[in-house]
Amino acid sequence: MKFNESDILQIQEKGLNTEEVNRQIEIFKRGNIKVDIQEAATIGNGISEISDEQRTEYIKDFEHKKDELDLLKFVPASGAATRMFKALHNFVDEFDPKEKDLRDYLDEKGDSSLQLFFNHIEKLPFYNEAITAAKKDNSSFDELSNDEQKKVIAENVLYEKGLGLSDLPKGLVPFHKYDNIVVTAFEEHLYEAAKYADSKGVVKSHFTVGQGDKEKFEAEFDKIKTRVEEKTGLKFEISYSYQDPKTDTIAVDDENAPFRTEEGKMFFRPGGHGALIDNLNQQNADLIFVKNIDNVVTWSNLGDVVDYKKMLAGKLLELKDKTFGLINKLQGNPSEEDLKEASEFLRKQLFVKSLKGSESASELLGKLDRPLRICGMVKNEGEPGGGPFLVKDEEGEISLQIIEGAQIDDNNPEQVKIVKESTHFNPVDIVCSVKQADGSTYDLEKYVDPNMSFIANKTKDGKPLKALERPGLWNGAMAKWNTVFVEVPVTTFNPVKTVADLLKESHQTDE
């Protein structure tokens, strides 16, 4: 693809080069590469079931060692709250209380989340503030019909004239209310981190935020700092980063030529959460806890969340110590017994299987000397999320991977059959070890599988385009990590995908 001078300047301003943009265009021409799943990871075959006794021991081990470790909680928080309020936006755009009853409208839409929202609206943490804003916006609010009041309240929840929640980053949306204190998802992450990610009285958290949102998070922390530190008795160190513009990807038209705006400029889009591997690569902690911004619970429901986070960390420390011990043996003058031990550890503990048979010390070392992660897996009860599978790569190596539905060839009956045998899904409950045996940090960019990028159909200014998503942060971006799956209870997974999810029991306080 040849670019004009204006194109080249635009590419350079992004921090990219023409070779990288051409590489991306070739991916569009190639199309999505489907993964080759061999089996669904299940209990005893890729997913470990930890007994109560083992869990207690892992927790004790982690608690004993944590003050000697540099701990960090890493939270992808760049998402806007727009999707969370999508159904409410549709309601405001479509519903006219003078023409139709609210109940009839809700029955016609058949949207259970919208029905739940209006049935229990008074239980939302920001309800009182929304009522105050609605009355300020409409002086005759008390004289309106019930349906008219509901629409005015919805408008004031969404828009800047009221609370403006739809325009906020998701992390700054009020999630819970305790007495008269309204708490955001951001603040809840701090309380949670204080329960397992403190070391020597300090809690370190890193949030990836959208351009222009850092100041909003900093202002929120300034507002809550005293409250959070007094409640926990700990100090907090919070850092932020942006998704680097150089990780944006070119969009193309149906002919796989660069999509151009009405001004004739090429259109670049954010490369998805997989671009955050660059942000994670900048961190230098011994253990990194990764969790999504919307997956938090109320204070009274933290028990299982904290216990299982500590358990995962304790299990990771055990695996890391074993891995480092084997690496040291293989770097020396390994015996046949050492080679056998390393091979069995890879096969039985990390579920890395080679079709080659016996392997040399250097080959075994290459497989062991990688970043390590442990991922909690929840029994699949219909929640969305990627699933755990044993996947074969281009070199014939079989390993544990988290795979999204879009990566699977649904035209292949065998692949579809394996998917149906899946029992668990990924709640993004991950603990990472990114340091090598000598204490230096791995370059995480080297462990990305570029073939796991994904092409999606989108629109811009009403015109169709094809967009390129980088390999997902916990999918292809970590494909070449060593991975262990452990079952965790569903009580540890409480995402807020829609505003109505805030009405679920795990998000209700005792107020």
Short mmCIF file of C-alpha atoms in Angstrom, two decimals, residues 42-377:
data_model
loop_
_atom_site.label_atom_id
_atom_site.label_comp_id
_atom_site.label_asym_id
_atom_site.label_seq_id
_atom_site.Cartn_x
_atom_site.Cartn_y
_atom_site.Cartn_z
CA THR A 42 -12.44 -28.91 32.84
CA ILE A 43 -11.88 -29.95 36.45
CA GLY A 44 -8.94 -32.37 36.45
CA ASN A 45 -8.09 -31.57 32.85
CA GLY A 46 -6.68 -28.07 32.87
CA ILE A 47 -8.65 -26.63 35.81
CA SER A 48 -7.53 -27.40 39.35
CA GLU A 49 -9.99 -27.84 42.17
CA ILE A 50 -8.46 -26.60 45.44
CA SER A 51 -9.63 -28.22 48.68
CA ASP A 52 -10.50 -26.13 51.73
CA GLU A 53 -7.33 -27.38 53.45
CA GLN A 54 -5.15 -26.45 50.47
CA ARG A 55 -6.81 -23.05 50.23
CA THR A 56 -6.06 -22.35 53.87
CA GLU A 57 -2.40 -23.29 53.35
CA TYR A 58 -2.04 -21.12 50.24
CA ILE A 59 -3.59 -18.17 52.07
CA LYS A 60 -1.22 -18.62 55.03
CA ASP A 61 1.78 -18.90 52.73
CA PHE A 62 0.86 -15.71 50.87
CA GLU A 63 0.17 -13.78 54.08
CA HIS A 64 3.51 -14.92 55.49
CA LYS A 65 5.43 -13.70 52.42
CA LYS A 66 3.50 -10.66 51.20
CA ASP A 67 5.38 -8.01 53.19
CA GLU A 68 8.55 -9.10 51.41
CA LEU A 69 6.91 -8.70 48.00
CA ASP A 70 6.16 -5.74 45.80
CA LEU A 71 2.42 -6.12 45.15
CA LEU A 72 0.29 -4.26 42.62
CA LYS A 73 -3.36 -4.24 41.59
CA PHE A 74 -3.77 -3.50 37.86
CA VAL A 75 -7.23 -2.36 36.76
CA PRO A 76 -8.18 -1.67 33.12
CA ALA A 77 -10.47 1.32 33.75
CA SER A 78 -10.51 3.17 30.45
CA GLY A 79 -14.04 2.13 29.52
CA ALA A 80 -16.79 4.73 29.32
CA ALA A 81 -20.11 4.10 31.06
CA THR A 82 -22.04 4.57 27.80
CA ARG A 83 -22.77 0.85 27.27
CA MET A 84 -23.84 0.50 30.89
CA PHE A 85 -26.67 2.97 30.21
CA LYS A 86 -27.51 1.89 26.63
CA ALA A 87 -31.04 0.64 27.45
CA LEU A 88 -31.76 3.82 29.39
CA HIS A 89 -30.63 5.94 26.42
CA ASN A 90 -33.02 4.01 24.18
CA PHE A 91 -35.81 4.56 26.69
CA VAL A 92 -35.28 8.33 26.80
CA ASP A 93 -35.13 8.52 23.00
CA GLU A 94 -38.20 6.36 22.38
CA PHE A 95 -40.63 6.70 25.27
CA ASP A 96 -43.35 9.37 25.17
CA PRO A 97 -45.48 9.23 28.36
CA LYS A 98 -48.25 11.18 26.62
CA GLU A 99 -48.68 8.42 24.02
CA LYS A 100 -48.01 5.20 25.91
CA ASP A 101 -47.98 3.76 29.42
CA LEU A 102 -44.55 2.89 30.79
CA ARG A 103 -45.69 -0.64 31.57
CA ASP A 104 -46.83 -1.18 27.96
CA TYR A 105 -43.54 0.20 26.65
CA LEU A 106 -41.51 -2.12 28.90
CA ASP A 107 -43.61 -5.14 27.91
CA GLU A 108 -43.12 -4.34 24.23
CA LYS A 109 -39.33 -3.94 24.61
CA GLY A 110 -39.00 -7.15 26.59
CA ASP A 111 -35.80 -5.82 28.17
CA SER A 112 -35.55 -7.46 31.59
CA SER A 113 -32.78 -5.11 32.74
CA LEU A 114 -34.90 -2.05 31.94
CA GLN A 115 -37.86 -3.57 33.78
CA LEU A 116 -35.67 -4.28 36.79
CA PHE A 117 -34.35 -0.71 36.69
CA PHE A 118 -37.81 0.85 36.93
CA ASN A 119 -39.23 -1.73 39.34
CA HIS A 120 -36.51 -1.02 41.93
CA ILE A 121 -35.18 2.39 40.92
CA GLU A 122 -35.29 3.62 44.52
CA LYS A 123 -32.57 1.07 45.46
CA LEU A 124 -29.98 2.61 43.13
CA PRO A 125 -27.11 4.32 44.99
CA PHE A 126 -27.65 7.60 43.13
CA TYR A 127 -31.47 7.66 43.34
CA ASN A 128 -31.74 10.51 45.85
CA GLU A 129 -29.30 12.63 43.84
CA ALA A 130 -31.25 11.87 40.66
CA ILE A 131 -34.53 12.98 42.29
CA THR A 132 -32.91 16.21 43.49
CA ALA A 133 -31.56 16.88 39.99
CA ALA A 134 -34.93 16.06 38.39
CA LYS A 135 -36.75 18.53 40.65
CA LYS A 136 -34.17 21.19 39.91
CA ASP A 137 -34.54 20.52 36.19
CA ASN A 138 -38.35 20.55 36.29
CA SER A 139 -40.04 22.89 38.82
CA SER A 140 -43.39 21.11 38.35
CA PHE A 141 -41.89 17.64 38.90
CA ASP A 142 -44.25 16.77 41.78
CA GLU A 143 -47.26 17.50 39.54
CA LEU A 144 -46.14 15.16 36.75
CA SER A 145 -47.60 11.69 36.29
CA ASN A 146 -45.55 8.77 37.56
CA ASP A 147 -44.50 7.84 34.01
CA GLU A 148 -43.48 11.43 33.23
CA GLN A 149 -41.42 11.54 36.44
CA LYS A 150 -39.61 8.34 35.43
CA LYS A 151 -38.57 9.87 32.12
CA VAL A 152 -37.32 13.09 33.76
CA ILE A 153 -35.36 11.03 36.32
CA ALA A 154 -33.79 8.93 33.54
CA GLU A 155 -32.76 12.07 31.66
CA ASN A 156 -31.13 13.47 34.79
CA VAL A 157 -29.30 10.22 35.48
CA LEU A 158 -27.82 10.28 31.98
CA TYR A 159 -27.18 13.86 30.96
CA GLU A 160 -24.93 16.70 32.06
CA LYS A 161 -27.87 18.83 33.22
CA GLY A 162 -28.26 16.26 36.00
CA LEU A 163 -25.76 13.65 37.18
CA GLY A 164 -24.24 13.04 33.74
CA LEU A 165 -23.39 9.44 34.61
CA SER A 166 -23.41 8.27 30.98
CA ASP A 167 -20.50 10.58 30.16
CA LEU A 168 -18.32 9.42 33.07
CA PRO A 169 -15.64 6.74 32.97
CA LYS A 170 -17.24 3.57 34.34
CA GLY A 171 -14.86 3.64 37.31
CA LEU A 172 -16.35 6.92 38.53
CA VAL A 173 -20.01 5.85 38.39
CA PRO A 174 -21.55 5.44 41.88
CA PHE A 175 -21.91 1.69 42.51
CA HIS A 176 -22.88 1.41 46.18
CA LYS A 177 -24.29 3.47 49.05
CA TYR A 178 -23.47 3.07 52.75
CA ASP A 179 -25.65 5.25 54.99
CA ASN A 180 -25.15 8.62 53.33
CA ILE A 181 -21.88 7.77 51.58
CA VAL A 182 -22.03 7.03 47.85
CA VAL A 183 -19.06 4.96 46.64
CA THR A 184 -17.75 4.57 43.08
CA ALA A 185 -16.29 1.43 41.49
CA PHE A 186 -12.88 3.13 41.75
CA GLU A 187 -13.20 3.52 45.52
CA GLU A 188 -14.42 -0.06 45.96
CA HIS A 189 -11.31 -1.32 44.16
CA LEU A 190 -9.19 0.47 46.75
CA TYR A 191 -11.05 -1.10 49.67
CA GLU A 192 -10.72 -4.51 48.04
CA ALA A 193 -7.01 -4.07 47.28
CA ALA A 194 -6.46 -3.11 50.94
CA LYS A 195 -7.60 -6.62 51.92
CA TYR A 196 -4.98 -8.54 49.91
CA ALA A 197 -2.56 -6.25 48.04
CA ASP A 198 -1.01 -4.34 50.94
CA SER A 199 2.68 -4.74 51.67
CA LYS A 200 4.28 -3.06 54.68
CA GLY A 201 1.24 -0.84 55.14
CA VAL A 202 1.13 0.42 51.54
CA VAL A 203 -1.37 -0.48 48.81
CA LYS A 204 -0.28 0.11 45.21
CA SER A 205 -2.88 0.28 42.46
CA HIS A 206 -2.53 1.12 38.78
CA PHE A 207 -5.50 2.22 36.65
CA THR A 208 -5.41 2.50 32.88
CA VAL A 209 -7.66 5.46 32.05
CA GLY A 210 -8.91 7.28 28.98
CA GLN A 211 -7.20 10.38 27.64
CA GLY A 212 -8.55 13.32 29.61
CA ASP A 213 -9.88 11.16 32.48
CA LYS A 214 -6.76 11.04 34.66
CA GLU A 215 -7.60 14.40 36.26
CA LYS A 216 -11.11 13.11 37.09
CA PHE A 217 -9.70 10.07 38.88
CA GLU A 218 -7.14 12.20 40.70
CA ALA A 219 -9.86 14.60 41.84
CA GLU A 220 -11.96 11.67 43.07
CA PHE A 221 -9.04 10.25 45.03
CA ASP A 222 -8.32 13.63 46.60
CA LYS A 223 -11.94 13.68 47.73
CA ILE A 224 -11.96 10.17 49.24
CA LYS A 225 -8.31 9.78 50.34
CA THR A 226 -8.86 10.57 54.01
CA ARG A 227 -11.94 8.35 54.22
CA VAL A 228 -10.25 5.39 52.53
CA GLU A 229 -7.03 5.62 54.54
CA GLU A 230 -8.86 6.02 57.85
CA LYS A 231 -11.15 3.07 57.14
CA THR A 232 -8.30 0.75 56.09
CA GLY A 233 -5.44 2.07 58.22
CA LEU A 234 -3.21 1.92 55.13
CA LYS A 235 -1.50 4.29 52.71
CA PHE A 236 -2.36 4.24 49.01
CA GLU A 237 -0.07 4.80 46.04
CA ILE A 238 -2.07 5.17 42.85
CA SER A 239 -0.62 5.44 39.36
CA TYR A 240 -2.29 5.88 35.99
CA SER A 241 -1.50 5.32 32.34
CA TYR A 242 -3.19 5.86 28.98
CA GLN A 243 -3.63 3.47 26.10
CA ASP A 244 -0.75 4.58 23.89
CA PRO A 245 -1.88 6.10 20.53
CA LYS A 246 0.76 3.97 18.81
CA THR A 247 -1.37 0.92 19.68
CA ASP A 248 -4.28 2.32 17.63
CA THR A 249 -5.04 0.32 14.50
CA ILE A 250 -5.97 1.35 10.96
CA ALA A 251 -9.58 0.85 9.84
CA VAL A 252 -10.30 -0.28 6.28
CA ASP A 253 -13.24 -0.36 3.86
CA ASP A 254 -14.71 -3.40 2.11
CA GLU A 255 -11.84 -3.35 -0.38
CA ASN A 256 -9.28 -3.45 2.45
CA ALA A 257 -8.10 0.05 1.59
CA PRO A 258 -7.69 2.56 4.45
CA PHE A 259 -11.07 3.93 5.53
CA ARG A 260 -11.08 7.69 5.09
CA THR A 261 -13.09 10.33 6.93
CA GLU A 262 -15.06 13.06 5.17
CA GLU A 263 -11.88 15.18 5.41
CA GLY A 264 -9.92 12.51 3.54
CA LYS A 265 -7.85 11.42 6.54
CA MET A 266 -7.19 7.80 7.39
CA PHE A 267 -9.17 6.58 10.39
CA PHE A 268 -7.41 4.89 13.31
CA ARG A 269 -9.26 3.24 16.20
CA PRO A 270 -8.13 2.15 19.68
CA GLY A 271 -6.82 -1.39 19.41
CA GLY A 272 -8.96 -2.87 22.20
CA HIS A 273 -7.89 -3.97 25.68
CA GLY A 274 -5.11 -6.06 24.17
CA ALA A 275 -3.22 -2.81 23.65
CA LEU A 276 -2.88 -2.61 27.45
CA ILE A 277 -0.15 -5.29 27.39
CA ASP A 278 2.11 -2.28 26.77
CA ASN A 279 0.81 -0.63 29.96
CA LEU A 280 1.24 -3.85 31.94
CA ASN A 281 4.75 -4.15 30.52
CA GLN A 282 5.68 -0.91 32.27
CA GLN A 283 4.91 -2.34 35.73
CA ASN A 284 7.65 -3.81 37.87
CA ALA A 285 5.96 -5.64 40.75
CA ASP A 286 6.60 -9.16 42.04
CA LEU A 287 2.91 -10.08 41.89
CA ILE A 288 0.27 -8.24 39.86
CA PHE A 289 -3.45 -8.74 40.50
CA VAL A 290 -5.53 -8.04 37.37
CA LYS A 291 -9.26 -7.34 37.67
CA ASN A 292 -11.85 -5.45 35.62
CA ILE A 293 -13.15 -2.09 36.83
CA ASP A 294 -16.80 -3.18 37.07
CA ASN A 295 -16.22 -6.38 39.07
CA VAL A 296 -16.56 -5.26 42.69
CA VAL A 297 -18.80 -6.11 45.64
CA THR A 298 -20.06 -4.38 48.75
CA TRP A 299 -17.98 -4.49 51.92
CA SER A 300 -20.11 -7.24 53.48
CA ASN A 301 -19.56 -9.50 50.45
CA LEU A 302 -15.76 -9.25 50.32
CA GLY A 303 -15.07 -12.50 52.20
CA ASP A 304 -14.85 -14.96 49.30
CA VAL A 305 -13.30 -12.37 46.98
CA VAL A 306 -10.40 -11.76 49.36
CA ASP A 307 -9.86 -15.39 50.37
CA TYR A 308 -9.69 -16.64 46.80
CA LYS A 309 -7.43 -13.78 45.67
CA LYS A 310 -5.00 -14.74 48.45
CA MET A 311 -5.34 -18.40 47.51
CA LEU A 312 -4.50 -17.66 43.86
CA ALA A 313 -1.49 -15.61 44.96
CA GLY A 314 -0.27 -18.39 47.28
CA LYS A 315 -0.63 -20.98 44.52
CA LEU A 316 1.24 -18.70 42.10
CA LEU A 317 4.13 -18.30 44.55
CA GLU A 318 4.38 -22.11 44.82
CA LEU A 319 4.43 -22.48 41.03
CA LYS A 320 6.94 -19.66 40.63
CA ASP A 321 9.34 -21.18 43.17
CA LYS A 322 9.10 -24.58 41.45
CA THR A 323 9.62 -23.01 38.01
CA PHE A 324 12.67 -21.02 39.13
CA GLY A 325 14.16 -24.14 40.74
CA LEU A 326 13.80 -26.08 37.50
CA ILE A 327 15.21 -23.18 35.45
CA ASN A 328 18.31 -23.14 37.66
CA LYS A 329 18.77 -26.89 37.19
CA LEU A 330 18.38 -26.68 33.41
CA GLN A 331 20.84 -23.79 33.17
CA GLY A 332 23.49 -25.88 34.91
CA ASN A 333 24.42 -29.42 33.96
CA PRO A 334 21.01 -31.15 34.13
CA SER A 335 20.71 -34.88 34.64
CA GLU A 336 18.20 -37.11 32.88
CA GLU A 337 16.16 -36.95 36.09
CA ASP A 338 16.16 -33.15 35.94
CA LEU A 339 14.94 -33.24 32.34
CA LYS A 340 12.20 -35.69 33.27
CA GLU A 341 11.15 -33.55 36.25
CA ALA A 342 10.93 -30.41 34.09
CA SER A 343 8.98 -32.23 31.38
CA GLU A 344 6.49 -33.66 33.89
CA PHE A 345 6.04 -30.27 35.59
CA LEU A 346 5.25 -28.66 32.25
CA ARG A 347 2.84 -31.42 31.32
CA LYS A 348 1.09 -32.04 34.66
CA GLN A 349 1.19 -28.64 36.38
CA LEU A 350 1.21 -26.17 33.47
CA PHE A 351 -0.57 -28.41 30.92
CA VAL A 352 2.01 -27.57 28.24
CA LYS A 353 2.13 -30.54 25.91
CA SER A 354 4.50 -31.04 23.01
CA LEU A 355 3.84 -33.52 20.24
CA LYS A 356 7.61 -34.02 19.77
CA GLY A 357 8.20 -36.46 22.60
CA SER A 358 11.46 -36.02 24.51
CA GLU A 359 12.93 -32.52 24.56
CA SER A 360 16.37 -31.06 25.19
CA ALA A 361 17.30 -28.91 28.18
CA SER A 362 17.24 -25.77 26.01
CA GLU A 363 13.77 -26.60 24.67
CA LEU A 364 12.43 -27.24 28.18
CA LEU A 365 14.09 -24.06 29.41
CA GLY A 366 12.43 -22.08 26.61
CA LYS A 367 9.04 -23.30 27.79
CA LEU A 368 9.64 -22.72 31.50
CA ASP A 369 11.32 -19.32 31.23
CA ARG A 370 8.16 -17.31 30.54
CA PRO A 371 5.81 -14.97 32.39
CA LEU A 372 3.45 -16.93 34.64
CA ARG A 373 -0.21 -16.32 35.42
CA ILE A 374 -2.89 -18.05 37.45
CA CYS A 375 -6.50 -17.46 36.44
CA GLY A 376 -9.60 -18.06 38.50
CA MET A 377 -12.32 -19.86 36.54
#
